[in-house]
Amino acid sequence: MDVQLKKGLLDVCVLATLVKGDSYGWQVIKDLVDVIDISESTLYPILKRLEQSGGISTYEVPHNGRLRKYIKLTDIGRQRLEQFKQDSQGLRQIYDFIENTLKEGDNE
Amino acid sequence: MNKEQFLAQLNSETGDNELVRYYDELVSDRIEAGEDENTVVASYDVQKIARSAGFEIAKKELHAETQNRRGGRAWIVILALCSVPITIPLAIAFIAIMISFFAVALGLVGGAIGGLVMGAAAVVEMIIIGESASFILLSLGAYLVALAILWILGVLFVRALIIFYNWIVVRFFKFRRAK
């Protein structure tokens, strides 16, 4: 996938994994690995960025004798997902247009 | 390499506690999920992580630097250096325009002086030839009118030149001050 296109989508993907409930690093990667190409080293800066922009918040919970960092979706993060939902309709139109023109090109 | 060794190496390479904690958690979670410790650790390349973390740090530093004044000035110096191929020909063109304006002004002055001398010579010549007084006075009048028009044109031109020159200087200095 195009790097720029992927970059914008990754943030939204990470936010989307938190809609059903709070999560943690490895779980986020497991949830997304089949959807989009994401690695541990890619996730780290995304989480930092999202936390800085207020899209997520973190808290620690004791787990098997260690602390696990949990990630929570904030209202700002929810707004961003909502924004993406609105944008995606416009995106779909663009994709349809490109696909249709490609199809027409093939038929000629 | 086991988990502890991996984390120690990561810490010495990056010095980023937060990053080390992040990988500590990832490795622990994967081991808990049933993966072999050595396999998990082997799947991570410390150098690669350090490089991408370093890239993030470098990006942040660059951002911070462009935010502060010194950094901003450094960028302007770089920009100025980059624009040398454009600014030098522009400066030459500007100087050439100024010189040509000066030449026109000089030409006007020269023309005026020449006209004055020629006019005086013509009057003397007409007296010698013995032209009628009325014709000489008429010629003298026409000559003075022409001289006045030339004078007004010259003054206007010099004024326009001064205004233009001030405008360029003010623009240039304002531009520099704004930066």
PDB file of N, CA and C in Angstrom, chain B residues 8 12 18 36 42 54-55 65-66 85 89 109 114 120 143 145 149:
ATOM      1  N   ALA B   8      18.321  -4.854  27.931  1.00  0.00           N
ATOM      2  CA  ALA B   8      19.526  -4.114  28.338  1.00  0.00           C
ATOM      3  C   ALA B   8      20.211  -3.513  27.115  1.00  0.00           C
ATOM      4  N   SER B  12      20.764   0.428  26.181  1.00  0.00           N
ATOM      5  CA  SER B  12      22.065   1.065  25.924  1.00  0.00           C
ATOM      6  C   SER B  12      22.101   1.702  24.531  1.00  0.00           C
ATOM      7  N   GLU B  18      10.968   4.673  28.015  1.00  0.00           N
ATOM      8  CA  GLU B  18       9.597   4.415  27.588  1.00  0.00           C
ATOM      9  C   GLU B  18       9.563   3.337  26.501  1.00  0.00           C
ATOM     10  N   ASP B  36       8.026 -19.010  22.430  1.00  0.00           N
ATOM     11  CA  ASP B  36       9.326 -19.267  23.052  1.00  0.00           C
ATOM     12  C   ASP B  36      10.103 -17.945  23.233  1.00  0.00           C
ATOM     13  N   ALA B  42      14.450 -12.999  19.218  1.00  0.00           N
ATOM     14  CA  ALA B  42      15.126 -13.049  17.920  1.00  0.00           C
ATOM     15  C   ALA B  42      14.329 -12.336  16.831  1.00  0.00           C
ATOM     16  N   GLY B  54      15.663   6.478  16.749  1.00  0.00           N
ATOM     17  CA  GLY B  54      16.573   7.598  16.519  1.00  0.00           C
ATOM     18  C   GLY B  54      15.986   8.561  15.522  1.00  0.00           C
ATOM     19  N   PHE B  55      15.341   8.006  14.513  1.00  0.00           N
ATOM     20  CA  PHE B  55      14.696   8.825  13.499  1.00  0.00           C
ATOM     21  C   PHE B  55      13.615   9.677  14.134  1.00  0.00           C
ATOM     22  N   GLU B  65      14.040  22.552  16.967  1.00  0.00           N
ATOM     23  CA  GLU B  65      15.032  23.523  16.501  1.00  0.00           C
ATOM     24  C   GLU B  65      14.397  24.554  15.583  1.00  0.00           C
ATOM     25  N   THR B  66      13.514  24.111  14.715  1.00  0.00           N
ATOM     26  CA  THR B  66      12.873  25.070  13.810  1.00  0.00           C
ATOM     27  C   THR B  66      11.922  25.955  14.594  1.00  0.00           C
ATOM     28  N   PRO B  85      21.927  31.464  -6.426  1.00  0.00           N
ATOM     29  CA  PRO B  85      21.864  31.464  -7.894  1.00  0.00           C
ATOM     30  C   PRO B  85      20.787  32.391  -8.456  1.00  0.00           C
ATOM     31  N   PRO B  89      21.950  37.135  -9.865  1.00  0.00           N
ATOM     32  CA  PRO B  89      21.477  37.738 -11.122  1.00  0.00           C
ATOM     33  C   PRO B  89      20.443  38.834 -10.889  1.00  0.00           C
ATOM     34  N   VAL B 109      20.347  65.983 -18.366  1.00  0.00           N
ATOM     35  CA  VAL B 109      21.135  67.150 -17.944  1.00  0.00           C
ATOM     36  C   VAL B 109      22.005  67.622 -19.111  1.00  0.00           C
ATOM     37  N   GLY B 114      23.342  71.302 -23.450  1.00  0.00           N
ATOM     38  CA  GLY B 114      23.552  71.438 -24.906  1.00  0.00           C
ATOM     39  C   GLY B 114      22.545  72.383 -25.526  1.00  0.00           C
ATOM     40  N   ALA B 120      21.768  79.843 -27.156  1.00  0.00           N
ATOM     41  CA  ALA B 120      22.545  81.095 -27.053  1.00  0.00           C
ATOM     42  C   ALA B 120      23.298  81.347 -28.357  1.00  0.00           C
ATOM     43  N   TYR B 143      12.333  79.045 -27.654  1.00  0.00           N
ATOM     44  CA  TYR B 143      13.460  78.361 -27.035  1.00  0.00           C
ATOM     45  C   TYR B 143      13.273  78.259 -25.522  1.00  0.00           C
ATOM     46  N   VAL B 145      10.376  78.335 -23.857  1.00  0.00           N
ATOM     47  CA  VAL B 145       9.263  77.402 -23.590  1.00  0.00           C
ATOM     48  C   VAL B 145       9.780  75.964 -23.638  1.00  0.00           C
ATOM     49  N   ILE B 149       9.840  73.174 -20.568  1.00  0.00           N
ATOM     50  CA  ILE B 149       9.264  71.829 -20.674  1.00  0.00           C
ATOM     51  C   ILE B 149      10.325  70.778 -20.319  1.00  0.00           C
TER      52      ILE B 149
END
